[in-house]
Amino acid sequence: MTQAPAIPKATRRRHDREIVALALPAFGALVAEPLFVMADSAIVGHLGTAQLAGLGVASALLTTAVSIFVFLAYATTAAVARRVGAGDLRAAIRQGMDGIWLALLIGALVIAVVVPLAPGIVDLFGASTTAAPYAITYLRISALGIPAMLAVLAATGVLRGLQNTRTPLYVAVGGFIANAALNAVLVYGAGLGIAGSAWGTVIAQCGMAAVYLWVVVRGARRHEASLRPDLAGIRASAQAGVPLLVRTLSLRAILMIATAMAARLGDADIAAHQIVLSLWSLLAFALDAIAIAGQAIIGRYLGAEDAPGARAACRRMVQWGIATGVVLGLLVVAARPLFLPLFTSDPGVTDVALPALLVVALSQPVCGIVFVLDGVLMGAGDGPYLAWAMVVTLAVFAPVALLVPTLGGGLTAIWAAMALMMTVRMVTLWLRTRSGRWIVTGATR
């Protein structure tokens, strides 16, 4: 970032209050999301190994499908926050409705593809003959809830843009409780087996979507915003989302390459990789919460045409990212001996995982900067640059990771490549923020 005078203490405190007020509830909502899968796994696991294996395949497919469209939340947050900053709440909610309509359209298309092609998709992912029927059943039923899942993403973006992360937290917690209760009743009480688990998840997701829509519709009526589909607005939302889709697909490709290379190293390495990856993902929730705060705050400042305020907020959030990364890194180092026994008692897996976890710990300050700057540029609506930067990162990471099985180094080398990937991201994002080209003020970019 460009050189600037020190931020006054009163301004820092105001930024700190805003960051904490938005980031803490966002973190809670992020952590609640994977609990859906955990609850399903705990309940279905008692039905049998084949059922649990089928759930594992189907839930991985659904999670991947939904995560690809996470741009519905990111792009909507930035667009709504800009209009909030400009003082036009009516246009902000109207923009949010365009994102929700886009989510419903995409969800309908996904259903049209997944339901008839479920057997082929499950087979493509290598499900065993005993697990495949359960995976197909779960996938076909759960796919009916995808429009609701995507609407939840878009509506979450609306509320984040409105500087409200508490409601998504309440809805996520309520959805988790409802999902667990419905699963227990339908799987065992009604005797529906794995189909009951799928229906429980669909009902819980639809309930969450209904709550979100009620909140957004109430706001639309209060500010006299139209609820009808607007083709121009939906098209604009889609166009804003395409670069973020490219970014997400590039990131997914990086994670898939890392997992594929770990699998080539042997059973102990892939087992250790899954453990390390699960911790890396958990740490990402904490850093992503700050990024979400950044999306909302930066969008609002730019919408209010307050470029100095946006720069100051960016600098303060980077400081938060670095500090959080240092704390998380120290926690990983201290907790390594306690963390690994939770997942494995195999000394071979532990020996492989320990040095990889050290690499993860050392890279956390870099990750903190990356997540924050990613959120800042998303809040600024700088999607095309984010897409380009992630493609460049993929181009650097892929050949390095692909050479690991040949050159040696084992799992530690793979996670060193992951650290390199985050460093490349940090450099590309830092260059952009330093240039100031991301600062485009006004109600629209």
Short mmCIF file of C-alpha atoms in Angstrom, two decimals:
data_model
loop_
_atom_site.label_atom_id
_atom_site.label_comp_id
_atom_site.label_asym_id
_atom_site.label_seq_id
_atom_site.Cartn_x
_atom_site.Cartn_y
_atom_site.Cartn_z
CA MET A 1 0.00 0.00 0.00
CA THR A 2 1.08 3.61 -0.53
CA GLN A 3 2.79 5.49 2.29
CA ALA A 4 0.35 7.27 4.56
CA PRO A 5 0.42 9.05 7.91
CA ALA A 6 -0.15 6.99 11.02
CA ILE A 7 -3.80 6.28 11.78
CA PRO A 8 -5.01 8.36 14.75
CA LYS A 9 -5.76 6.34 17.87
CA ALA A 10 -9.47 7.27 17.82
CA THR A 11 -9.74 6.13 14.19
CA ARG A 12 -7.99 2.85 14.97
CA ARG A 13 -10.40 2.20 17.81
CA ARG A 14 -13.38 2.89 15.54
CA HIS A 15 -12.02 0.50 12.93
CA ASP A 16 -11.35 -2.11 15.62
CA ARG A 17 -14.93 -1.90 16.88
CA GLU A 18 -16.28 -2.29 13.35
CA ILE A 19 -14.01 -5.21 12.53
CA VAL A 20 -14.83 -7.07 15.74
CA ALA A 21 -18.57 -6.36 15.44
CA LEU A 22 -18.65 -7.86 11.94
CA ALA A 23 -15.95 -10.53 12.17
CA LEU A 24 -16.99 -12.35 15.36
CA PRO A 25 -20.55 -13.20 14.24
CA ALA A 26 -19.20 -14.02 10.76
CA PHE A 27 -16.75 -16.49 12.32
CA GLY A 28 -19.57 -18.16 14.25
CA ALA A 29 -21.66 -18.53 11.09
CA LEU A 30 -18.70 -19.95 9.16
CA VAL A 31 -17.99 -22.55 11.83
CA ALA A 32 -21.68 -23.53 11.98
CA GLU A 33 -21.76 -24.46 8.28
CA PRO A 34 -19.56 -27.60 8.41
CA LEU A 35 -21.52 -28.77 11.44
CA PHE A 36 -24.34 -29.71 9.03
CA VAL A 37 -22.15 -32.41 7.48
CA MET A 38 -20.85 -33.48 10.89
CA ALA A 39 -24.39 -33.93 12.22
CA ASP A 40 -25.42 -35.93 9.17
CA SER A 41 -22.29 -38.11 9.47
CA ALA A 42 -22.85 -38.79 13.18
CA ILE A 43 -26.44 -39.90 12.62
CA VAL A 44 -25.96 -41.82 9.36
CA GLY A 45 -22.81 -43.48 10.67
CA HIS A 46 -24.91 -45.64 12.98
CA LEU A 47 -26.82 -47.04 10.00
CA GLY A 48 -23.75 -48.80 8.64
CA THR A 49 -20.43 -48.35 6.86
CA ALA A 50 -21.93 -48.43 3.36
CA GLN A 51 -24.43 -45.70 4.26
CA LEU A 52 -21.70 -43.52 5.75
CA ALA A 53 -19.50 -44.05 2.71
CA GLY A 54 -22.39 -43.08 0.44
CA LEU A 55 -23.00 -39.95 2.50
CA GLY A 56 -19.30 -39.10 2.27
CA VAL A 57 -19.33 -39.18 -1.53
CA ALA A 58 -22.63 -37.31 -1.90
CA SER A 59 -21.85 -34.62 0.68
CA ALA A 60 -18.44 -33.99 -0.91
CA LEU A 61 -20.15 -33.47 -4.27
CA LEU A 62 -22.77 -31.13 -2.78
CA THR A 63 -20.19 -29.15 -0.82
CA THR A 64 -18.09 -28.71 -3.94
CA ALA A 65 -21.10 -27.65 -6.02
CA VAL A 66 -22.17 -25.05 -3.46
CA SER A 67 -18.65 -23.74 -2.79
CA ILE A 68 -18.16 -23.06 -6.49
CA PHE A 69 -21.01 -20.55 -6.31
CA VAL A 70 -19.77 -18.76 -3.18
CA PHE A 71 -19.38 -15.70 -5.41
CA LEU A 72 -23.12 -15.19 -4.83
CA ALA A 73 -22.23 -14.07 -1.30
CA TYR A 74 -19.03 -12.21 -2.14
CA ALA A 75 -20.26 -10.21 -5.13
CA THR A 76 -23.55 -9.36 -3.42
CA THR A 77 -21.78 -8.14 -0.28
CA ALA A 78 -19.62 -5.71 -2.26
CA ALA A 79 -22.46 -4.38 -4.42
CA VAL A 80 -24.87 -3.89 -1.52
CA ALA A 81 -22.22 -2.31 0.73
CA ARG A 82 -21.41 0.31 -1.93
CA ARG A 83 -25.02 1.41 -2.09
CA VAL A 84 -25.24 1.48 1.69
CA GLY A 85 -22.21 3.77 1.73
CA ALA A 86 -23.89 5.97 -0.88
CA GLY A 87 -26.93 6.24 1.41
CA ASP A 88 -29.32 4.49 -1.00
CA LEU A 89 -30.78 1.59 0.99
CA ARG A 90 -33.55 1.09 -1.55
CA ALA A 91 -31.02 0.44 -4.33
CA ALA A 92 -28.95 -1.70 -1.94
CA ILE A 93 -31.84 -4.05 -1.27
CA ARG A 94 -32.84 -4.04 -4.94
CA GLN A 95 -29.29 -5.10 -5.79
CA GLY A 96 -29.52 -7.83 -3.18
CA MET A 97 -32.74 -9.16 -4.69
CA ASP A 98 -31.00 -9.44 -8.06
CA GLY A 99 -28.38 -11.65 -6.40
CA ILE A 100 -31.07 -13.82 -4.79
CA TRP A 101 -32.93 -14.25 -8.08
CA LEU A 102 -29.63 -15.24 -9.75
CA ALA A 103 -29.08 -17.83 -6.98
CA LEU A 104 -32.51 -19.35 -7.56
CA LEU A 105 -31.93 -19.56 -11.32
CA ILE A 106 -28.54 -21.25 -10.87
CA GLY A 107 -30.06 -23.62 -8.31
CA ALA A 108 -32.78 -24.68 -10.74
CA LEU A 109 -30.15 -25.41 -13.41
CA VAL A 110 -28.09 -27.47 -10.97
CA ILE A 111 -31.15 -29.56 -10.07
CA ALA A 112 -31.84 -30.16 -13.76
CA VAL A 113 -28.30 -31.54 -14.17
CA VAL A 114 -27.72 -33.40 -10.89
CA VAL A 115 -30.98 -35.31 -10.43
CA PRO A 116 -30.98 -37.23 -13.74
CA LEU A 117 -27.18 -37.60 -13.87
CA ALA A 118 -26.67 -38.61 -10.21
CA PRO A 119 -25.70 -42.27 -10.96
CA GLY A 120 -23.06 -41.23 -13.46
CA ILE A 121 -21.68 -38.51 -11.19
CA VAL A 122 -21.40 -40.89 -8.24
CA ASP A 123 -19.70 -43.50 -10.42
CA LEU A 124 -17.25 -40.86 -11.71
CA PHE A 125 -16.12 -40.19 -8.14
CA GLY A 126 -15.36 -43.85 -7.57
CA ALA A 127 -18.02 -44.90 -5.06
CA SER A 128 -18.03 -48.62 -4.33
CA THR A 129 -20.90 -50.83 -5.49
CA THR A 130 -22.22 -51.07 -1.93
CA ALA A 131 -22.01 -47.33 -1.20
CA ALA A 132 -23.20 -46.07 -4.61
CA PRO A 133 -26.97 -46.66 -4.11
CA TYR A 134 -26.90 -44.70 -0.86
CA ALA A 135 -24.85 -41.91 -2.44
CA ILE A 136 -27.31 -41.64 -5.34
CA THR A 137 -30.30 -41.52 -3.01
CA TYR A 138 -28.75 -38.83 -0.81
CA LEU A 139 -27.50 -36.80 -3.77
CA ARG A 140 -30.83 -36.79 -5.64
CA ILE A 141 -32.85 -35.73 -2.60
CA SER A 142 -30.34 -33.19 -1.29
CA ALA A 143 -30.02 -31.61 -4.74
CA LEU A 144 -33.60 -30.38 -4.31
CA GLY A 145 -32.29 -28.09 -1.57
CA ILE A 146 -29.56 -26.52 -3.70
CA PRO A 147 -31.68 -23.48 -4.73
CA ALA A 148 -32.27 -22.84 -1.02
CA MET A 149 -28.55 -23.27 -0.27
CA LEU A 150 -27.59 -20.78 -2.99
CA ALA A 151 -30.32 -18.35 -1.92
CA VAL A 152 -28.85 -18.51 1.59
CA LEU A 153 -25.44 -17.56 0.14
CA ALA A 154 -26.87 -14.58 -1.74
CA ALA A 155 -29.04 -13.43 1.16
CA THR A 156 -26.05 -13.72 3.50
CA GLY A 157 -24.24 -11.38 1.12
CA VAL A 158 -27.15 -8.94 1.29
CA LEU A 159 -27.04 -8.80 5.09
CA ARG A 160 -23.25 -8.56 5.19
CA GLY A 161 -23.46 -5.65 2.76
CA LEU A 162 -25.98 -4.05 5.10
CA GLN A 163 -23.29 -4.42 7.84
CA ASN A 164 -25.31 -7.15 9.57
CA THR A 165 -23.44 -10.38 10.37
CA ARG A 166 -25.45 -11.23 13.48
CA THR A 167 -28.54 -12.43 11.65
CA PRO A 168 -26.55 -14.93 9.52
CA LEU A 169 -25.06 -16.28 12.77
CA TYR A 170 -28.50 -16.77 14.34
CA VAL A 171 -29.86 -18.40 11.18
CA ALA A 172 -26.83 -20.71 10.87
CA VAL A 173 -27.12 -21.86 14.50
CA GLY A 174 -30.89 -22.35 14.17
CA GLY A 175 -30.39 -24.25 10.93
CA PHE A 176 -27.84 -26.57 12.52
CA ILE A 177 -30.15 -27.37 15.44
CA ALA A 178 -33.11 -27.97 13.11
CA ASN A 179 -31.01 -30.13 10.81
CA ALA A 180 -29.80 -32.34 13.66
CA ALA A 181 -33.29 -32.76 15.09
CA LEU A 182 -34.90 -33.48 11.72
CA ASN A 183 -32.19 -36.00 10.85
CA ALA A 184 -32.71 -37.91 14.09
CA VAL A 185 -36.50 -37.97 13.68
CA LEU A 186 -36.56 -38.88 9.99
CA VAL A 187 -33.67 -41.38 9.99
CA TYR A 188 -34.69 -43.33 13.10
CA GLY A 189 -38.17 -42.19 14.14
CA ALA A 190 -39.65 -42.43 10.64
CA GLY A 191 -37.30 -45.21 9.56
CA LEU A 192 -36.30 -43.48 6.32
CA GLY A 193 -32.61 -44.26 6.67
CA ILE A 194 -30.21 -42.17 4.59
CA ALA A 195 -33.14 -40.68 2.66
CA GLY A 196 -34.38 -39.23 5.95
CA SER A 197 -31.03 -37.55 6.49
CA ALA A 198 -31.22 -35.99 3.04
CA TRP A 199 -34.78 -34.78 3.57
CA GLY A 200 -33.84 -33.34 6.97
CA THR A 201 -31.07 -31.31 5.38
CA VAL A 202 -33.33 -30.11 2.56
CA ILE A 203 -36.03 -28.98 5.02
CA ALA A 204 -33.47 -27.22 7.24
CA GLN A 205 -31.92 -25.41 4.25
CA CYS A 206 -35.35 -24.35 2.98
CA GLY A 207 -36.20 -23.07 6.45
CA MET A 208 -33.01 -21.02 6.54
CA ALA A 209 -33.74 -19.60 3.10
CA ALA A 210 -37.28 -18.72 4.19
CA VAL A 211 -35.98 -16.78 7.21
CA TYR A 212 -33.50 -14.88 5.05
CA LEU A 213 -36.15 -14.06 2.46
CA TRP A 214 -38.49 -12.86 5.19
CA VAL A 215 -35.79 -10.48 6.48
CA VAL A 216 -34.93 -9.18 3.00
CA VAL A 217 -38.58 -8.83 1.93
CA ARG A 218 -39.36 -6.92 5.11
CA GLY A 219 -36.49 -4.55 4.36
CA ALA A 220 -37.62 -4.17 0.76
CA ARG A 221 -41.12 -3.19 1.84
CA ARG A 222 -39.75 -0.73 4.39
CA HIS A 223 -37.68 1.03 1.72
CA GLU A 224 -40.18 0.47 -1.12
CA ALA A 225 -37.75 -1.63 -3.17
CA SER A 226 -39.10 -3.87 -5.92
CA LEU A 227 -39.04 -7.61 -5.39
CA ARG A 228 -39.64 -8.54 -9.02
CA PRO A 229 -36.89 -10.13 -11.13
CA ASP A 230 -34.94 -7.53 -13.09
CA LEU A 231 -33.13 -9.09 -16.05
CA ALA A 232 -30.61 -6.26 -16.31
CA GLY A 233 -29.82 -6.48 -12.61
CA ILE A 234 -29.56 -10.28 -12.67
CA ARG A 235 -27.25 -10.05 -15.68
CA ALA A 236 -25.07 -7.48 -13.87
CA SER A 237 -24.88 -9.75 -10.81
CA ALA A 238 -23.83 -12.67 -13.02
CA GLN A 239 -21.17 -10.58 -14.77
CA ALA A 240 -19.75 -9.47 -11.41
CA GLY A 241 -19.68 -13.09 -10.28
CA VAL A 242 -17.84 -14.59 -13.27
CA PRO A 243 -14.34 -13.37 -12.25
CA LEU A 244 -14.92 -14.60 -8.70
CA LEU A 245 -16.02 -17.96 -10.13
CA VAL A 246 -12.71 -18.17 -12.01
CA ARG A 247 -10.89 -17.33 -8.77
CA THR A 248 -12.77 -20.04 -6.86
CA LEU A 249 -12.21 -22.70 -9.52
CA SER A 250 -8.48 -21.91 -9.59
CA LEU A 251 -8.31 -22.27 -5.81
CA ARG A 252 -10.21 -25.57 -5.94
CA ALA A 253 -7.76 -26.79 -8.58
CA ILE A 254 -4.85 -25.96 -6.26
CA LEU A 255 -6.39 -27.96 -3.41
CA MET A 256 -7.16 -30.89 -5.71
CA ILE A 257 -3.58 -30.97 -7.04
CA ALA A 258 -2.19 -30.93 -3.50
CA THR A 259 -4.45 -33.82 -2.47
CA ALA A 260 -3.65 -35.81 -5.62
CA MET A 261 0.11 -35.43 -5.04
CA ALA A 262 -0.27 -36.47 -1.40
CA ALA A 263 -2.18 -39.58 -2.50
CA ARG A 264 0.74 -40.59 -4.72
CA LEU A 265 3.09 -40.56 -1.75
CA GLY A 266 1.32 -43.39 0.09
CA ASP A 267 -1.41 -44.11 2.62
CA ALA A 268 0.36 -42.50 5.58
CA ASP A 269 0.97 -39.30 3.62
CA ILE A 270 -2.59 -38.93 2.33
CA ALA A 271 -3.96 -39.64 5.80
CA ALA A 272 -1.64 -37.02 7.29
CA HIS A 273 -2.55 -34.61 4.50
CA GLN A 274 -6.24 -34.86 5.32
CA ILE A 275 -5.50 -34.08 8.96
CA VAL A 276 -3.33 -31.08 8.09
CA LEU A 277 -5.86 -29.88 5.53
CA SER A 278 -8.67 -30.04 8.08
CA LEU A 279 -6.69 -27.84 10.48
CA TRP A 280 -5.72 -25.46 7.65
CA SER A 281 -9.42 -25.13 6.77
CA LEU A 282 -10.34 -24.44 10.41
CA LEU A 283 -7.70 -21.71 10.64
CA ALA A 284 -9.05 -20.27 7.40
CA PHE A 285 -12.43 -19.69 9.08
CA ALA A 286 -10.85 -17.30 11.59
CA LEU A 287 -9.02 -15.37 8.87
CA ASP A 288 -12.00 -15.42 6.51
CA ALA A 289 -14.11 -13.75 9.20
CA ILE A 290 -11.81 -10.71 9.03
CA ALA A 291 -11.99 -10.83 5.23
CA ILE A 292 -15.80 -10.77 5.40
CA ALA A 293 -15.62 -7.70 7.63
CA GLY A 294 -13.28 -6.19 5.04
CA GLN A 295 -15.73 -6.80 2.20
CA ALA A 296 -18.52 -4.97 4.03
CA ILE A 297 -16.45 -2.10 5.42
CA ILE A 298 -14.44 -1.34 2.27
CA GLY A 299 -17.54 -1.47 0.07
CA ARG A 300 -19.30 0.99 2.37
CA TYR A 301 -16.37 3.45 2.41
CA LEU A 302 -16.01 3.38 -1.36
CA GLY A 303 -19.76 3.82 -1.82
CA ALA A 304 -19.55 6.89 0.44
CA GLU A 305 -16.68 8.18 -1.78
CA ASP A 306 -14.35 8.12 1.22
CA ALA A 307 -11.09 6.91 -0.34
CA PRO A 308 -8.91 7.93 2.67
CA GLY A 309 -11.27 6.02 4.97
CA ALA A 310 -11.00 2.93 2.74
CA ARG A 311 -7.19 3.11 2.78
CA ALA A 312 -7.10 3.53 6.55
CA ALA A 313 -9.52 0.63 7.08
CA CYS A 314 -7.42 -1.53 4.75
CA ARG A 315 -4.22 -0.80 6.68
CA ARG A 316 -5.89 -1.54 10.00
CA MET A 317 -7.34 -4.83 8.76
CA VAL A 318 -3.93 -5.91 7.45
CA GLN A 319 -2.57 -5.32 10.95
CA TRP A 320 -5.40 -7.47 12.31
CA GLY A 321 -4.62 -10.17 9.74
CA ILE A 322 -0.93 -10.29 10.64
CA ALA A 323 -1.61 -10.34 14.39
CA THR A 324 -4.25 -13.05 14.03
CA GLY A 325 -1.92 -15.09 11.83
CA VAL A 326 0.88 -14.88 14.40
CA VAL A 327 -1.45 -16.00 17.21
CA LEU A 328 -2.84 -18.88 15.14
CA GLY A 329 0.65 -19.97 14.16
CA LEU A 330 1.79 -20.07 17.78
CA LEU A 331 -1.33 -22.03 18.73
CA VAL A 332 -0.63 -24.61 16.03
CA VAL A 333 2.96 -25.08 17.25
CA ALA A 334 1.82 -25.43 20.86
CA ALA A 335 -1.13 -27.71 20.09
CA ARG A 336 0.54 -30.09 17.61
CA PRO A 337 1.14 -32.86 20.17
CA LEU A 338 -2.47 -32.56 21.38
CA PHE A 339 -4.13 -32.13 18.00
CA LEU A 340 -2.81 -35.16 16.14
CA PRO A 341 -3.99 -37.86 18.65
CA LEU A 342 -7.55 -36.66 18.03
CA PHE A 343 -7.30 -38.03 14.49
CA THR A 344 -4.82 -40.89 14.54
CA SER A 345 -2.85 -43.22 16.79
CA ASP A 346 -0.64 -44.37 13.91
CA PRO A 347 2.93 -43.16 14.59
CA GLY A 348 3.68 -43.30 10.86
CA VAL A 349 0.96 -40.76 10.14
CA THR A 350 2.00 -38.60 13.09
CA ASP A 351 5.64 -38.52 11.98
CA VAL A 352 4.60 -37.32 8.52
CA ALA A 353 2.11 -34.74 9.81
CA LEU A 354 4.27 -33.03 12.44
CA PRO A 355 6.71 -31.22 10.09
CA ALA A 356 3.86 -30.34 7.71
CA LEU A 357 1.99 -28.73 10.59
CA LEU A 358 5.07 -26.67 11.37
CA VAL A 359 5.01 -25.32 7.81
CA VAL A 360 1.33 -24.45 8.26
CA ALA A 361 2.14 -22.64 11.51
CA LEU A 362 4.95 -20.58 9.95
CA SER A 363 2.77 -19.55 7.01
CA GLN A 364 -0.14 -18.22 9.09
CA PRO A 365 0.99 -14.55 9.15
CA VAL A 366 1.20 -14.68 5.34
CA CYS A 367 -2.25 -16.27 5.24
CA GLY A 368 -3.55 -13.47 7.45
CA ILE A 369 -2.40 -10.83 4.96
CA VAL A 370 -3.77 -12.81 2.01
CA PHE A 371 -7.25 -13.29 3.46
CA VAL A 372 -7.56 -9.64 4.46
CA LEU A 373 -6.39 -8.24 1.12
CA ASP A 374 -8.60 -10.73 -0.70
CA GLY A 375 -11.56 -9.38 1.28
CA VAL A 376 -10.53 -5.78 0.65
CA LEU A 377 -10.38 -6.26 -3.12
CA MET A 378 -13.66 -8.18 -3.11
CA GLY A 379 -15.27 -5.33 -1.20
CA ALA A 380 -13.91 -2.97 -3.83
CA GLY A 381 -15.47 -5.09 -6.58
CA ASP A 382 -12.03 -5.79 -8.07
CA GLY A 383 -13.02 -9.27 -9.25
CA PRO A 384 -11.17 -9.29 -12.60
CA TYR A 385 -7.85 -8.68 -10.88
CA LEU A 386 -8.57 -11.37 -8.28
CA ALA A 387 -9.30 -13.84 -11.08
CA TRP A 388 -6.08 -12.98 -12.92
CA ALA A 389 -4.01 -13.16 -9.72
CA MET A 390 -5.37 -16.60 -8.81
CA VAL A 391 -4.73 -17.98 -12.29
CA VAL A 392 -1.12 -16.76 -12.02
CA THR A 393 -0.87 -18.39 -8.58
CA LEU A 394 -2.16 -21.67 -9.99
CA ALA A 395 0.38 -21.47 -12.81
CA VAL A 396 3.20 -21.09 -10.27
CA PHE A 397 1.93 -23.70 -7.82
CA ALA A 398 1.02 -26.53 -10.23
CA PRO A 399 4.49 -27.35 -11.63
CA VAL A 400 6.10 -27.11 -8.19
CA ALA A 401 3.54 -29.44 -6.59
CA LEU A 402 3.58 -31.87 -9.51
CA LEU A 403 7.35 -32.31 -9.12
CA VAL A 404 7.16 -33.26 -5.43
CA PRO A 405 6.69 -37.05 -5.99
CA THR A 406 9.69 -36.99 -8.34
CA LEU A 407 12.07 -34.71 -6.46
CA GLY A 408 11.17 -35.92 -2.97
CA GLY A 409 10.44 -34.06 0.23
CA GLY A 410 7.21 -35.87 0.97
CA LEU A 411 4.20 -34.21 2.51
CA THR A 412 6.32 -31.42 3.99
CA ALA A 413 7.32 -30.42 0.46
CA ILE A 414 3.68 -30.35 -0.63
CA TRP A 415 2.80 -28.01 2.23
CA ALA A 416 5.88 -25.94 1.46
CA ALA A 417 4.39 -25.58 -2.03
CA MET A 418 1.12 -24.52 -0.39
CA ALA A 419 3.06 -21.90 1.59
CA LEU A 420 4.65 -20.76 -1.68
CA MET A 421 1.16 -20.51 -3.18
CA MET A 422 0.01 -18.24 -0.33
CA THR A 423 3.17 -16.13 -0.70
CA VAL A 424 2.51 -15.63 -4.41
CA ARG A 425 -1.05 -14.62 -3.57
CA MET A 426 0.24 -12.17 -0.97
CA VAL A 427 2.60 -10.54 -3.46
CA THR A 428 -0.03 -10.16 -6.20
CA LEU A 429 -2.61 -8.77 -3.76
CA TRP A 430 -0.10 -6.44 -2.09
CA LEU A 431 1.00 -5.02 -5.45
CA ARG A 432 -2.63 -4.27 -6.30
CA THR A 433 -3.44 -2.58 -3.00
CA ARG A 434 -0.19 -0.60 -3.13
CA SER A 435 -1.04 0.69 -6.61
CA GLY A 436 -4.33 2.18 -5.42
CA ARG A 437 -6.09 1.09 -8.62
CA TRP A 438 -8.65 -0.82 -6.58
CA ILE A 439 -9.99 2.43 -5.15
CA VAL A 440 -12.99 3.28 -7.34
CA THR A 441 -15.55 5.31 -5.44
CA GLY A 442 -19.28 5.68 -5.99
CA ALA A 443 -22.45 3.62 -5.66
CA THR A 444 -21.30 1.36 -8.52
CA ARG A 445 -17.83 0.40 -9.68
#
